[in-house]
PDB file of C-alpha atoms and ligand atoms in Angstrom:
ATOM      1  CA  MET A   1       1.967 -14.602  11.866  1.00 89.00           C
ATOM      2  CA  ARG A   2       4.989 -15.472  13.957  1.00 92.00           C
ATOM      3  CA  LEU A   3       7.965 -13.338  14.877  1.00 96.00           C
ATOM      4  CA  ARG A   4      11.469 -14.803  15.212  1.00 97.00           C
ATOM      5  CA  GLN A   5      14.573 -13.076  16.550  1.00 97.00           C
ATOM      6  CA  VAL A   6      17.778 -13.528  14.518  1.00 97.00           C
ATOM      7  CA  GLY A   7      20.736 -11.658  16.062  1.00 96.00           C
ATOM      8  CA  ARG A   8      19.621  -8.053  16.495  1.00 95.00           C
ATOM      9  CA  SER A   9      16.872  -8.392  13.834  1.00 98.00           C
ATOM     10  CA  TRP A  10      13.321  -9.735  13.833  1.00 98.00           C
ATOM     11  CA  VAL A  11      11.931 -11.859  11.007  1.00 98.00           C
ATOM     12  CA  VAL A  12       8.294 -12.281  10.031  1.00 98.00           C
ATOM     13  CA  HIS A  13       6.789 -14.140   7.050  1.00 98.00           C
ATOM     14  CA  THR A  14       3.513 -12.731   5.809  1.00 98.00           C
ATOM     15  CA  PRO A  15       1.109 -14.375   3.329  1.00 98.00           C
ATOM     16  CA  ALA A  16      -0.777 -13.432   0.174  1.00 98.00           C
ATOM     17  CA  LYS A  17      -4.576 -13.688   0.035  1.00 98.00           C
ATOM     18  CA  LEU A  18      -7.080 -14.818  -2.553  1.00 98.00           C
ATOM     19  CA  ASN A  19     -10.695 -13.647  -2.773  1.00 98.00           C
ATOM     20  CA  LEU A  20     -12.919 -16.690  -3.310  1.00 98.00           C
ATOM     21  CA  PHE A  21     -15.946 -14.404  -3.466  1.00 98.00           C
ATOM     22  CA  LEU A  22     -16.238 -10.658  -4.018  1.00 98.00           C
ATOM     23  CA  GLU A  23     -19.451  -8.706  -4.489  1.00 98.00           C
ATOM     24  CA  VAL A  24     -19.492  -4.926  -4.855  1.00 98.00           C
ATOM     25  CA  LEU A  25     -22.716  -3.815  -3.175  1.00 98.00           C
ATOM     26  CA  GLY A  26     -22.673  -0.087  -3.902  1.00 97.00           C
ATOM     27  CA  LYS A  27     -20.684   3.120  -3.983  1.00 97.00           C
ATOM     28  CA  ARG A  28     -20.404   5.046  -0.710  1.00 97.00           C
ATOM     29  CA  ALA A  29     -20.385   8.783  -0.050  1.00 97.00           C
ATOM     30  CA  ASP A  30     -16.654   8.615   0.862  1.00 96.00           C
ATOM     31  CA  GLY A  31     -15.822   7.306  -2.647  1.00 96.00           C
ATOM     32  CA  PHE A  32     -15.108   3.735  -1.501  1.00 98.00           C
ATOM     33  CA  HIS A  33     -17.317   0.770  -2.396  1.00 98.00           C
ATOM     34  CA  GLU A  34     -19.291  -1.370   0.009  1.00 98.00           C
ATOM     35  CA  LEU A  35     -18.149  -5.002  -0.326  1.00 98.00           C
ATOM     36  CA  GLU A  36     -18.786  -8.513   0.772  1.00 98.00           C
ATOM     37  CA  THR A  37     -15.782 -10.707   0.157  1.00 98.00           C
ATOM     38  CA  LEU A  38     -14.451 -14.063   1.343  1.00 98.00           C
ATOM     39  CA  MET A  39     -10.690 -13.986   1.751  1.00 98.00           C
ATOM     40  CA  VAL A  40      -8.281 -16.783   2.489  1.00 97.00           C
ATOM     41  CA  THR A  41      -4.517 -16.664   3.031  1.00 98.00           C
ATOM     42  CA  VAL A  42      -2.258 -18.871   0.914  1.00 98.00           C
ATOM     43  CA  ASN A  43       1.298 -20.123   1.421  1.00 97.00           C
ATOM     44  CA  LEU A  44       2.971 -17.559  -0.805  1.00 97.00           C
ATOM     45  CA  PHE A  45       4.947 -15.294   1.534  1.00 98.00           C
ATOM     46  CA  ASP A  46       6.882 -12.024   1.698  1.00 98.00           C
ATOM     47  CA  THR A  47       9.533 -11.861   4.411  1.00 98.00           C
ATOM     48  CA  LEU A  48      10.277  -8.775   6.489  1.00 98.00           C
ATOM     49  CA  VAL A  49      13.499  -8.421   8.460  1.00 98.00           C
ATOM     50  CA  LEU A  50      13.190  -5.558  10.935  1.00 98.00           C
ATOM     51  CA  THR A  51      16.235  -4.042  12.614  1.00 98.00           C
ATOM     52  CA  GLU A  52      16.054  -1.283  15.200  1.00 96.00           C
ATOM     53  CA  GLU A  53      18.214   1.736  14.344  1.00 95.00           C
ATOM     54  CA  PRO A  54      19.616   4.451  16.629  1.00 92.00           C
ATOM     55  CA  SER A  55      18.047   7.154  14.390  1.00 88.00           C
ATOM     56  CA  THR A  56      14.328   8.009  14.429  1.00 86.00           C
ATOM     57  CA  GLU A  57      13.949   7.193  10.721  1.00 93.00           C
ATOM     58  CA  VAL A  58      11.892   4.491   9.037  1.00 96.00           C
ATOM     59  CA  SER A  59      13.756   3.057   6.059  1.00 97.00           C
ATOM     60  CA  LEU A  60      13.025   0.153   3.731  1.00 98.00           C
ATOM     61  CA  ARG A  61      14.972  -1.758   1.121  1.00 97.00           C
ATOM     62  CA  CYS A  62      13.089  -4.156  -1.172  1.00 96.00           C
ATOM     63  CA  ARG A  63      14.581  -7.195  -2.897  1.00 93.00           C
ATOM     64  CA  ASP A  64      12.357  -9.051  -5.352  1.00 87.00           C
ATOM     65  CA  VAL A  65      13.694 -12.595  -5.269  1.00 85.00           C
ATOM     66  CA  CYS A  66      11.265 -14.284  -7.654  1.00 76.00           C
ATOM     67  CA  SER A  67      10.366 -11.923 -10.417  1.00 67.00           C
ATOM     68  CA  ARG A  68      11.339 -12.573 -13.980  1.00 60.00           C
ATOM     69  CA  PHE A  69       9.273  -9.545 -15.010  1.00 56.00           C
ATOM     70  CA  SER A  70      11.422  -6.446 -14.656  1.00 48.00           C
ATOM     71  CA  SER A  71       8.222  -4.400 -14.182  1.00 50.00           C
ATOM     72  CA  ASP A  72       7.451  -6.176 -10.895  1.00 52.00           C
ATOM     73  CA  SER A  73      10.399  -4.913  -8.845  1.00 47.00           C
ATOM     74  CA  GLN A  74       9.952  -1.399 -10.223  1.00 55.00           C
ATOM     75  CA  ASP A  75       6.396  -1.511  -8.867  1.00 73.00           C
ATOM     76  CA  VAL A  76       7.536  -1.718  -5.248  1.00 89.00           C
ATOM     77  CA  PRO A  77       8.248   1.720  -3.790  1.00 92.00           C
ATOM     78  CA  GLU A  78      10.821   2.015  -0.987  1.00 93.00           C
ATOM     79  CA  GLY A  79       9.715   5.379   0.431  1.00 91.00           C
ATOM     80  CA  ARG A  80       6.484   6.622   2.026  1.00 92.00           C
ATOM     81  CA  ASP A  81       4.428   5.046  -0.770  1.00 94.00           C
ATOM     82  CA  ASN A  82       5.325   1.637   0.615  1.00 97.00           C
ATOM     83  CA  LEU A  83       2.534   0.497   2.943  1.00 98.00           C
ATOM     84  CA  ALA A  84       5.014  -1.068   5.392  1.00 98.00           C
ATOM     85  CA  VAL A  85       6.780   2.299   5.787  1.00 98.00           C
ATOM     86  CA  ARG A  86       3.398   3.965   6.260  1.00 98.00           C
ATOM     87  CA  ALA A  87       2.458   1.379   8.886  1.00 98.00           C
ATOM     88  CA  ALA A  88       5.662   1.981  10.887  1.00 98.00           C
ATOM     89  CA  GLU A  89       5.224   5.761  10.705  1.00 97.00           C
ATOM     90  CA  LEU A  90       1.560   5.541  11.718  1.00 97.00           C
ATOM     91  CA  LEU A  91       2.429   3.342  14.683  1.00 97.00           C
ATOM     92  CA  ARG A  92       5.071   5.846  15.760  1.00 96.00           C
ATOM     93  CA  SER A  93       2.756   8.841  15.520  1.00 96.00           C
ATOM     94  CA  GLU A  94      -0.214   7.088  17.181  1.00 96.00           C
ATOM     95  CA  THR A  95       1.761   5.717  20.153  1.00 96.00           C
ATOM     96  CA  GLY A  96       4.319   8.515  20.500  1.00 95.00           C
ATOM     97  CA  ALA A  97       7.069   5.863  20.483  1.00 94.00           C
ATOM     98  CA  ASP A  98      10.219   7.420  19.092  1.00 90.00           C
ATOM     99  CA  PHE A  99      11.978   4.545  17.383  1.00 93.00           C
ATOM    100  CA  GLY A 100      14.042   4.092  14.253  1.00 96.00           C
ATOM    101  CA  ILE A 101      13.593   0.981  12.176  1.00 97.00           C
ATOM    102  CA  HIS A 102      15.052  -0.478   9.006  1.00 98.00           C
ATOM    103  CA  ILE A 103      12.954  -3.008   7.082  1.00 98.00           C
ATOM    104  CA  ASP A 104      14.480  -5.423   4.581  1.00 98.00           C
ATOM    105  CA  LEU A 105      11.555  -6.598   2.490  1.00 98.00           C
ATOM    106  CA  ILE A 106      12.070  -9.849   0.606  1.00 97.00           C
ATOM    107  CA  LYS A 107       9.354  -9.816  -2.012  1.00 96.00           C
ATOM    108  CA  ARG A 108       7.820 -12.983  -3.409  1.00 96.00           C
ATOM    109  CA  ILE A 109       4.188 -11.869  -3.686  1.00 96.00           C
ATOM    110  CA  PRO A 110       3.663 -10.156  -7.065  1.00 94.00           C
ATOM    111  CA  SER A 111       2.532  -6.502  -6.967  1.00 92.00           C
ATOM    112  CA  ALA A 112      -0.566  -4.984  -8.602  1.00 89.00           C
ATOM    113  CA  ALA A 113      -1.913  -8.526  -8.612  1.00 95.00           C
ATOM    114  CA  GLY A 114      -4.971  -8.626  -6.326  1.00 96.00           C
ATOM    115  CA  LEU A 115      -2.959 -10.698  -3.816  1.00 97.00           C
ATOM    116  CA  ALA A 116      -2.656  -7.842  -1.263  1.00 98.00           C
ATOM    117  CA  GLY A 117       1.107  -8.243  -0.873  1.00 97.00           C
ATOM    118  CA  GLY A 118       1.590  -4.585   0.131  1.00 97.00           C
ATOM    119  CA  SER A 119      -1.286  -4.788   2.629  1.00 98.00           C
ATOM    120  CA  SER A 120       0.141  -7.977   4.087  1.00 98.00           C
ATOM    121  CA  ASP A 121       3.564  -6.289   4.502  1.00 98.00           C
ATOM    122  CA  ALA A 122       1.873  -3.395   6.328  1.00 98.00           C
ATOM    123  CA  ALA A 123      -0.014  -5.770   8.648  1.00 98.00           C
ATOM    124  CA  ALA A 124       3.214  -7.673   9.398  1.00 98.00           C
ATOM    125  CA  THR A 125       4.974  -4.392  10.214  1.00 98.00           C
ATOM    126  CA  LEU A 126       2.223  -3.387  12.686  1.00 98.00           C
ATOM    127  CA  PHE A 127       2.221  -6.856  14.241  1.00 98.00           C
ATOM    128  CA  ALA A 128       6.018  -7.071  14.539  1.00 98.00           C
ATOM    129  CA  LEU A 129       6.680  -3.550  15.827  1.00 98.00           C
ATOM    130  CA  ASN A 130       3.928  -3.892  18.437  1.00 98.00           C
ATOM    131  CA  GLN A 131       5.850  -6.852  19.868  1.00 97.00           C
ATOM    132  CA  VAL A 132       9.426  -5.691  19.277  1.00 96.00           C
ATOM    133  CA  ARG A 133       8.757  -2.294  20.864  1.00 95.00           C
ATOM    134  CA  ASN A 134       6.451  -3.706  23.550  1.00 96.00           C
ATOM    135  CA  LEU A 135       3.743  -1.214  22.611  1.00 97.00           C
ATOM    136  CA  GLY A 136       0.921  -3.259  24.130  1.00 97.00           C
ATOM    137  CA  LEU A 137      -1.719  -2.593  21.443  1.00 98.00           C
ATOM    138  CA  SER A 138      -4.594  -5.088  21.353  1.00 98.00           C
ATOM    139  CA  ARG A 139      -5.608  -6.911  18.178  1.00 97.00           C
ATOM    140  CA  ASP A 140      -8.604  -4.534  17.827  1.00 97.00           C
ATOM    141  CA  GLU A 141      -6.367  -1.484  18.172  1.00 98.00           C
ATOM    142  CA  LEU A 142      -3.952  -2.858  15.580  1.00 98.00           C
ATOM    143  CA  GLN A 143      -6.837  -3.621  13.210  1.00 98.00           C
ATOM    144  CA  ASN A 144      -8.146  -0.053  13.616  1.00 97.00           C
ATOM    145  CA  LEU A 145      -4.751   1.330  12.631  1.00 98.00           C
ATOM    146  CA  ALA A 146      -4.584  -1.196   9.796  1.00 98.00           C
ATOM    147  CA  SER A 147      -7.855   0.101   8.334  1.00 98.00           C
ATOM    148  CA  VAL A 148      -6.331   3.600   8.096  1.00 97.00           C
ATOM    149  CA  ILE A 149      -3.553   2.215   5.877  1.00 98.00           C
ATOM    150  CA  GLY A 150      -5.763   0.265   3.445  1.00 97.00           C
ATOM    151  CA  SER A 151      -8.976  -1.720   3.095  1.00 97.00           C
ATOM    152  CA  ASP A 152      -7.268  -5.161   3.030  1.00 97.00           C
ATOM    153  CA  VAL A 153      -4.731  -4.650   5.833  1.00 98.00           C
ATOM    154  CA  SER A 154      -6.943  -5.603   8.828  1.00 98.00           C
ATOM    155  CA  PHE A 155      -7.676  -9.054   7.369  1.00 98.00           C
ATOM    156  CA  PHE A 156      -4.048 -10.120   7.852  1.00 98.00           C
ATOM    157  CA  LEU A 157      -4.297  -9.392  11.595  1.00 98.00           C
ATOM    158  CA  SER A 158      -7.360 -11.612  11.962  1.00 96.00           C
ATOM    159  CA  PRO A 159      -6.940 -14.760  14.103  1.00 93.00           C
ATOM    160  CA  SER A 160      -8.316 -16.907  11.273  1.00 94.00           C
ATOM    161  CA  PRO A 161      -6.817 -17.430   7.799  1.00 96.00           C
ATOM    162  CA  THR A 162     -10.353 -17.345   6.341  1.00 96.00           C
ATOM    163  CA  ALA A 163     -12.787 -14.478   6.851  1.00 97.00           C
ATOM    164  CA  ILE A 164     -15.790 -12.722   5.390  1.00 98.00           C
ATOM    165  CA  CYS A 165     -14.841  -9.065   5.037  1.00 98.00           C
ATOM    166  CA  GLN A 166     -17.453  -6.321   4.747  1.00 98.00           C
ATOM    167  CA  GLY A 167     -17.638  -2.529   4.734  1.00 98.00           C
ATOM    168  CA  ARG A 168     -14.832  -1.396   2.458  1.00 97.00           C
ATOM    169  CA  GLY A 169     -13.063  -4.667   3.379  1.00 97.00           C
ATOM    170  CA  GLU A 170     -11.870  -3.700   6.859  1.00 96.00           C
ATOM    171  CA  SER A 171     -14.758  -5.202   8.848  1.00 97.00           C
ATOM    172  CA  ILE A 172     -13.639  -8.789   9.481  1.00 97.00           C
ATOM    173  CA  ARG A 173     -15.699 -11.825  10.477  1.00 97.00           C
ATOM    174  CA  PRO A 174     -13.349 -14.780  10.952  1.00 95.00           C
ATOM    175  CA  ILE A 175     -14.883 -18.069   9.875  1.00 94.00           C
ATOM    176  CA  GLN A 176     -13.996 -21.607  10.777  1.00 87.00           C
ATOM    177  CA  SER A 177     -11.310 -22.621   8.336  1.00 68.00           C
ATOM    178  CA  PRO A 178     -12.999 -25.279   6.215  1.00 68.00           C
ATOM    179  CA  VAL A 179     -10.980 -27.725   4.102  1.00 86.00           C
ATOM    180  CA  ARG A 180      -7.429 -27.145   2.909  1.00 94.00           C
ATOM    181  CA  LEU A 181      -7.806 -25.668  -0.576  1.00 97.00           C
ATOM    182  CA  HIS A 182      -5.361 -26.234  -3.436  1.00 98.00           C
ATOM    183  CA  PHE A 183      -4.801 -23.444  -5.950  1.00 98.00           C
ATOM    184  CA  VAL A 184      -3.026 -22.616  -9.165  1.00 98.00           C
ATOM    185  CA  ILE A 185      -2.278 -18.898  -9.405  1.00 98.00           C
ATOM    186  CA  ALA A 186      -1.224 -17.156 -12.626  1.00 97.00           C
ATOM    187  CA  LYS A 187       0.084 -13.593 -12.790  1.00 96.00           C
ATOM    188  CA  PRO A 188       0.577 -11.914 -16.165  1.00 96.00           C
ATOM    189  CA  ALA A 189       3.330  -9.321 -16.623  1.00 93.00           C
ATOM    190  CA  SER A 190       0.735  -6.549 -16.714  1.00 94.00           C
ATOM    191  CA  GLY A 191      -0.838  -5.096 -13.584  1.00 92.00           C
ATOM    192  CA  LEU A 192      -4.022  -3.175 -12.785  1.00 94.00           C
ATOM    193  CA  SER A 193      -4.706  -0.190 -10.540  1.00 94.00           C
ATOM    194  CA  THR A 194      -7.220  -1.065  -7.811  1.00 95.00           C
ATOM    195  CA  ALA A 195      -8.714   2.439  -7.916  1.00 96.00           C
ATOM    196  CA  GLN A 196      -9.191   2.248 -11.692  1.00 97.00           C
ATOM    197  CA  VAL A 197     -10.904  -1.166 -11.520  1.00 98.00           C
ATOM    198  CA  PHE A 198     -13.274   0.064  -8.790  1.00 98.00           C
ATOM    199  CA  ASN A 199     -13.992   3.181 -10.879  1.00 97.00           C
ATOM    200  CA  HIS A 200     -15.139   1.006 -13.774  1.00 97.00           C
ATOM    201  CA  CYS A 201     -17.119  -1.568 -11.783  1.00 97.00           C
ATOM    202  CA  ARG A 202     -20.872  -1.844 -11.479  1.00 95.00           C
ATOM    203  CA  PRO A 203     -22.439  -2.838  -8.150  1.00 96.00           C
ATOM    204  CA  VAL A 204     -24.396  -6.125  -8.352  1.00 95.00           C
ATOM    205  CA  GLU A 205     -28.188  -5.840  -8.523  1.00 93.00           C
ATOM    206  CA  ASN A 206     -29.109  -9.008  -6.621  1.00 94.00           C
ATOM    207  CA  PRO A 207     -26.294  -9.759  -4.187  1.00 96.00           C
ATOM    208  CA  GLN A 208     -25.944 -13.426  -3.222  1.00 94.00           C
ATOM    209  CA  GLY A 209     -23.692 -13.026  -0.190  1.00 97.00           C
ATOM    210  CA  ALA A 210     -20.793 -15.319   0.706  1.00 97.00           C
ATOM    211  CA  GLU A 211     -22.693 -17.579   3.160  1.00 96.00           C
ATOM    212  CA  ALA A 212     -23.680 -20.217   0.568  1.00 96.00           C
ATOM    213  CA  LEU A 213     -20.053 -20.546  -0.510  1.00 96.00           C
ATOM    214  CA  VAL A 214     -18.921 -20.848   3.118  1.00 95.00           C
ATOM    215  CA  GLU A 215     -21.497 -23.609   3.712  1.00 95.00           C
ATOM    216  CA  SER A 216     -20.326 -25.520   0.621  1.00 95.00           C
ATOM    217  CA  LEU A 217     -16.715 -25.253   1.769  1.00 94.00           C
ATOM    218  CA  GLN A 218     -17.596 -26.367   5.283  1.00 93.00           C
ATOM    219  CA  ARG A 219     -19.442 -29.408   3.844  1.00 93.00           C
ATOM    220  CA  GLY A 220     -16.316 -30.128   1.795  1.00 92.00           C
ATOM    221  CA  ASP A 221     -18.449 -29.851  -1.369  1.00 94.00           C
ATOM    222  CA  LEU A 222     -15.899 -28.336  -3.733  1.00 95.00           C
ATOM    223  CA  MET A 223     -18.029 -28.722  -6.877  1.00 96.00           C
ATOM    224  CA  SER A 224     -20.797 -26.625  -5.314  1.00 96.00           C
ATOM    225  CA  ALA A 225     -18.203 -24.145  -3.969  1.00 96.00           C
ATOM    226  CA  GLY A 226     -16.791 -23.753  -7.478  1.00 96.00           C
ATOM    227  CA  ARG A 227     -20.223 -22.751  -8.821  1.00 97.00           C
ATOM    228  CA  GLN A 228     -20.601 -20.093  -6.102  1.00 97.00           C
ATOM    229  CA  MET A 229     -17.283 -18.350  -6.688  1.00 98.00           C
ATOM    230  CA  VAL A 230     -17.854 -14.870  -8.111  1.00 97.00           C
ATOM    231  CA  ASN A 231     -15.933 -11.636  -8.462  1.00 98.00           C
ATOM    232  CA  SER A 232     -17.956  -8.626  -9.546  1.00 97.00           C
ATOM    233  CA  LEU A 233     -14.779  -6.646 -10.305  1.00 98.00           C
ATOM    234  CA  GLN A 234     -13.991  -9.081 -13.120  1.00 98.00           C
ATOM    235  CA  PRO A 235     -15.989  -7.407 -15.947  1.00 97.00           C
ATOM    236  CA  ALA A 236     -14.320  -4.059 -15.192  1.00 98.00           C
ATOM    237  CA  ALA A 237     -10.858  -5.663 -15.101  1.00 98.00           C
ATOM    238  CA  GLU A 238     -11.536  -7.511 -18.366  1.00 98.00           C
ATOM    239  CA  SER A 239     -12.563  -4.264 -20.055  1.00 98.00           C
ATOM    240  CA  LEU A 240      -9.326  -2.577 -18.873  1.00 98.00           C
ATOM    241  CA  ASN A 241      -6.786  -5.332 -19.493  1.00 97.00           C
ATOM    242  CA  PRO A 242      -6.840  -7.885 -22.351  1.00 97.00           C
ATOM    243  CA  ASP A 243      -4.717 -10.313 -20.284  1.00 97.00           C
ATOM    244  CA  MET A 244      -7.773 -10.973 -18.099  1.00 97.00           C
ATOM    245  CA  LYS A 245      -9.847 -12.467 -20.889  1.00 97.00           C
ATOM    246  CA  ARG A 246      -6.816 -14.398 -22.124  1.00 97.00           C
ATOM    247  CA  LEU A 247      -6.357 -15.904 -18.635  1.00 97.00           C
ATOM    248  CA  ARG A 248     -10.071 -16.715 -18.359  1.00 97.00           C
ATOM    249  CA  ASP A 249      -9.868 -18.596 -21.655  1.00 97.00           C
ATOM    250  CA  ARG A 250      -6.709 -20.482 -20.610  1.00 97.00           C
ATOM    251  CA  PHE A 251      -8.190 -21.514 -17.256  1.00 98.00           C
ATOM    252  CA  SER A 252     -11.493 -22.537 -18.916  1.00 97.00           C
ATOM    253  CA  ARG A 253      -9.632 -25.201 -20.893  1.00 96.00           C
ATOM    254  CA  LEU A 254      -8.352 -26.917 -17.719  1.00 97.00           C
ATOM    255  CA  PRO A 255     -10.397 -29.070 -15.305  1.00 95.00           C
ATOM    256  CA  PHE A 256     -10.602 -26.638 -12.363  1.00 98.00           C
ATOM    257  CA  VAL A 257     -13.397 -26.934  -9.793  1.00 97.00           C
ATOM    258  CA  GLY A 258     -13.773 -23.163 -10.233  1.00 98.00           C
ATOM    259  CA  HIS A 259     -11.605 -20.295 -11.412  1.00 98.00           C
ATOM    260  CA  MET A 260     -11.690 -16.492 -11.365  1.00 98.00           C
ATOM    261  CA  MET A 261      -9.733 -13.288 -10.819  1.00 98.00           C
ATOM    262  CA  SER A 262      -8.511 -12.424  -7.303  1.00 98.00           C
ATOM    263  CA  GLY A 263      -9.394  -8.982  -5.899  1.00 98.00           C
ATOM    264  CA  SER A 264      -8.974  -6.265  -8.505  1.00 98.00           C
ATOM    265  CA  GLY A 265      -6.586  -8.433 -10.580  1.00 95.00           C
ATOM    266  CA  THR A 266      -4.454  -9.176 -12.437  1.00 96.00           C
ATOM    267  CA  THR A 267      -3.981 -12.560 -10.792  1.00 97.00           C
ATOM    268  CA  TRP A 268      -6.222 -15.398 -11.954  1.00 98.00           C
ATOM    269  CA  PHE A 269      -6.559 -18.556  -9.893  1.00 98.00           C
ATOM    270  CA  GLY A 270      -8.140 -21.982 -10.123  1.00 98.00           C
ATOM    271  CA  VAL A 271      -9.272 -24.337  -7.340  1.00 98.00           C
ATOM    272  CA  CYS A 272      -8.183 -27.976  -7.590  1.00 98.00           C
ATOM    273  CA  ARG A 273      -9.294 -31.108  -5.757  1.00 95.00           C
ATOM    274  CA  HIS A 274      -5.804 -31.958  -4.542  1.00 96.00           C
ATOM    275  CA  ARG A 275      -2.167 -30.890  -4.723  1.00 97.00           C
ATOM    276  CA  CYS A 276      -1.279 -33.311  -7.498  1.00 98.00           C
ATOM    277  CA  GLU A 277      -4.032 -31.941  -9.733  1.00 98.00           C
ATOM    278  CA  ALA A 278      -2.801 -28.389  -9.004  1.00 98.00           C
ATOM    279  CA  ARG A 279       0.763 -29.320  -9.993  1.00 98.00           C
ATOM    280  CA  MET A 280      -0.403 -30.852 -13.276  1.00 98.00           C
ATOM    281  CA  ALA A 281      -2.545 -27.835 -14.157  1.00 98.00           C
ATOM    282  CA  ALA A 282       0.329 -25.483 -13.260  1.00 98.00           C
ATOM    283  CA  ALA A 283       2.718 -27.413 -15.526  1.00 98.00           C
ATOM    284  CA  ARG A 284       0.266 -27.082 -18.436  1.00 97.00           C
ATOM    285  CA  LEU A 285      -0.147 -23.341 -17.829  1.00 97.00           C
ATOM    286  CA  ARG A 286       3.626 -22.837 -17.608  1.00 96.00           C
ATOM    287  CA  ALA A 287       4.192 -24.744 -20.837  1.00 95.00           C
ATOM    288  CA  SER A 288       1.631 -22.763 -22.817  1.00 86.00           C
ATOM    289  CA  GLY A 289       1.954 -19.138 -21.775  1.00 89.00           C
ATOM    290  CA  PRO A 290       4.062 -16.247 -20.525  1.00 91.00           C
ATOM    291  CA  ASP A 291       2.539 -15.888 -17.041  1.00 93.00           C
ATOM    292  CA  ARG A 292       4.169 -16.483 -13.649  1.00 95.00           C
ATOM    293  CA  VAL A 293       2.454 -19.583 -12.292  1.00 97.00           C
ATOM    294  CA  PHE A 294       2.379 -20.700  -8.644  1.00 96.00           C
ATOM    295  CA  VAL A 295       0.942 -23.697  -6.856  1.00 98.00           C
ATOM    296  CA  ALA A 296      -0.367 -22.671  -3.437  1.00 98.00           C
ATOM    297  CA  GLU A 297      -2.665 -23.862  -0.707  1.00 98.00           C
ATOM    298  CA  SER A 298      -4.664 -22.459   2.185  1.00 96.00           C
ATOM    299  CA  PRO A 299      -3.703 -23.395   5.745  1.00 93.00           C
ATOM    300  CA  PRO A 300      -5.457 -26.521   7.115  1.00 80.00           C
TER     301      PRO A 300
HETATM  302  O1  LIG B 259      -8.080   0.812   0.563  1.00 59.69           O
HETATM  303  P1  LIG B 259      -7.116   0.774  -0.558  1.00 59.69           P
HETATM  304  O2  LIG B 259      -6.056   1.844  -0.428  1.00 59.69           O
HETATM  305  O3  LIG B 259      -6.538  -0.567  -0.805  1.00 59.69           O
HETATM  306  O4  LIG B 259      -7.936   1.134  -1.853  1.00 59.69           O
HETATM  307  C1  LIG B 259      -7.341   1.546  -3.062  1.00 59.69           C
HETATM  308  C2  LIG B 259      -8.399   2.197  -3.910  1.00 59.69           C
HETATM  309  O5  LIG B 259      -9.369   1.229  -4.318  1.00 59.69           O
HETATM  310  C3  LIG B 259      -9.208   3.261  -3.178  1.00 59.69           C
HETATM  311  O6  LIG B 259      -8.586   4.509  -3.295  1.00 59.69           O
HETATM  312  C4  LIG B 259     -10.533   3.219  -3.897  1.00 59.69           C
HETATM  313  O7  LIG B 259     -10.454   3.955  -5.094  1.00 59.69           O
HETATM  314  C5  LIG B 259     -10.690   1.753  -4.281  1.00 59.69           C
HETATM  315  N1  LIG B 259     -11.509   0.990  -3.321  1.00 59.69           N
HETATM  316  C6  LIG B 259     -12.877   1.160  -3.323  1.00 59.69           C
HETATM  317  N2  LIG B 259     -13.657   0.441  -2.454  1.00 59.69           N
HETATM  318  C7  LIG B 259     -13.089  -0.426  -1.601  1.00 59.69           C
HETATM  319  C8  LIG B 259     -11.690  -0.624  -1.586  1.00 59.69           C
HETATM  320  C9  LIG B 259     -10.939   0.105  -2.466  1.00 59.69           C
HETATM  321  O8  LIG B 259     -13.413   1.949  -4.105  1.00 59.69           O
HETATM  322  N3  LIG B 259     -13.876  -1.122  -0.778  1.00 59.69           N
END
């Protein structure tokens, strides 16, 4: 994440993530689920423009610049339900810094999609305000605050774009970024509630762990990596939303190395051998269905 000053504002671009592997290991006493997941950032970005204000208020205005689904922009709250607003308020209360800030959020990452757009916006807000206000918080301190906001937020403050995340998702082990991965991402108009998907999921009986997938990726063996991709939230999501099975069927007919749902859905993604293959698969998906389709890649 990089911060750039433009006039009296600060601009930060913040990425979406995909889960290449997600195993639910069990339900915890606090109601959350114990996970092992492999997350990677992709080059689909929201942009935040932060401007200091003389008041002590945190305000946010969201502009969805990509959506052709009217439901998408309605999904993004602009008050305290927005994770970026919550991040700014938490930072203020934890540090005692008495600042006012206005955030213009330019939304490209679809909501309720399993791409963690809201979490990424919150992480970017923590990262940016720490620098803009010279608060001096370390990466660890920022990640601790991030975990209060949501399970996925800490990942976006990790030094590596690829990480194995454990606990409820907030315990991050950065891994050496393997090969650049090429993806096709499809988002149906419908969304899914993360809490509802977790409520319907069943923990796996014989967890495999993400290490084998990491090794395949580090060897550059995409075919083997494709066979090791798994998301144990998928059956629950498929039982809750008929678009999930429809997307699985559509992706099964195309020559992906591997394909599955990201996070708690509703995004489905496929891994391709190279960018050209991803573009061709995306064109076929766009021509044959109603979903928003993106071509994206992981950082090198
Ligand atoms: O942490 P976050 O706010 O993103 O989680 C949203 C909801 O998803 C939680 O309230 C919980 O119901 C569910 N969840 C879970 N186990 C996790 C992460 C999320 O049960 N590890």
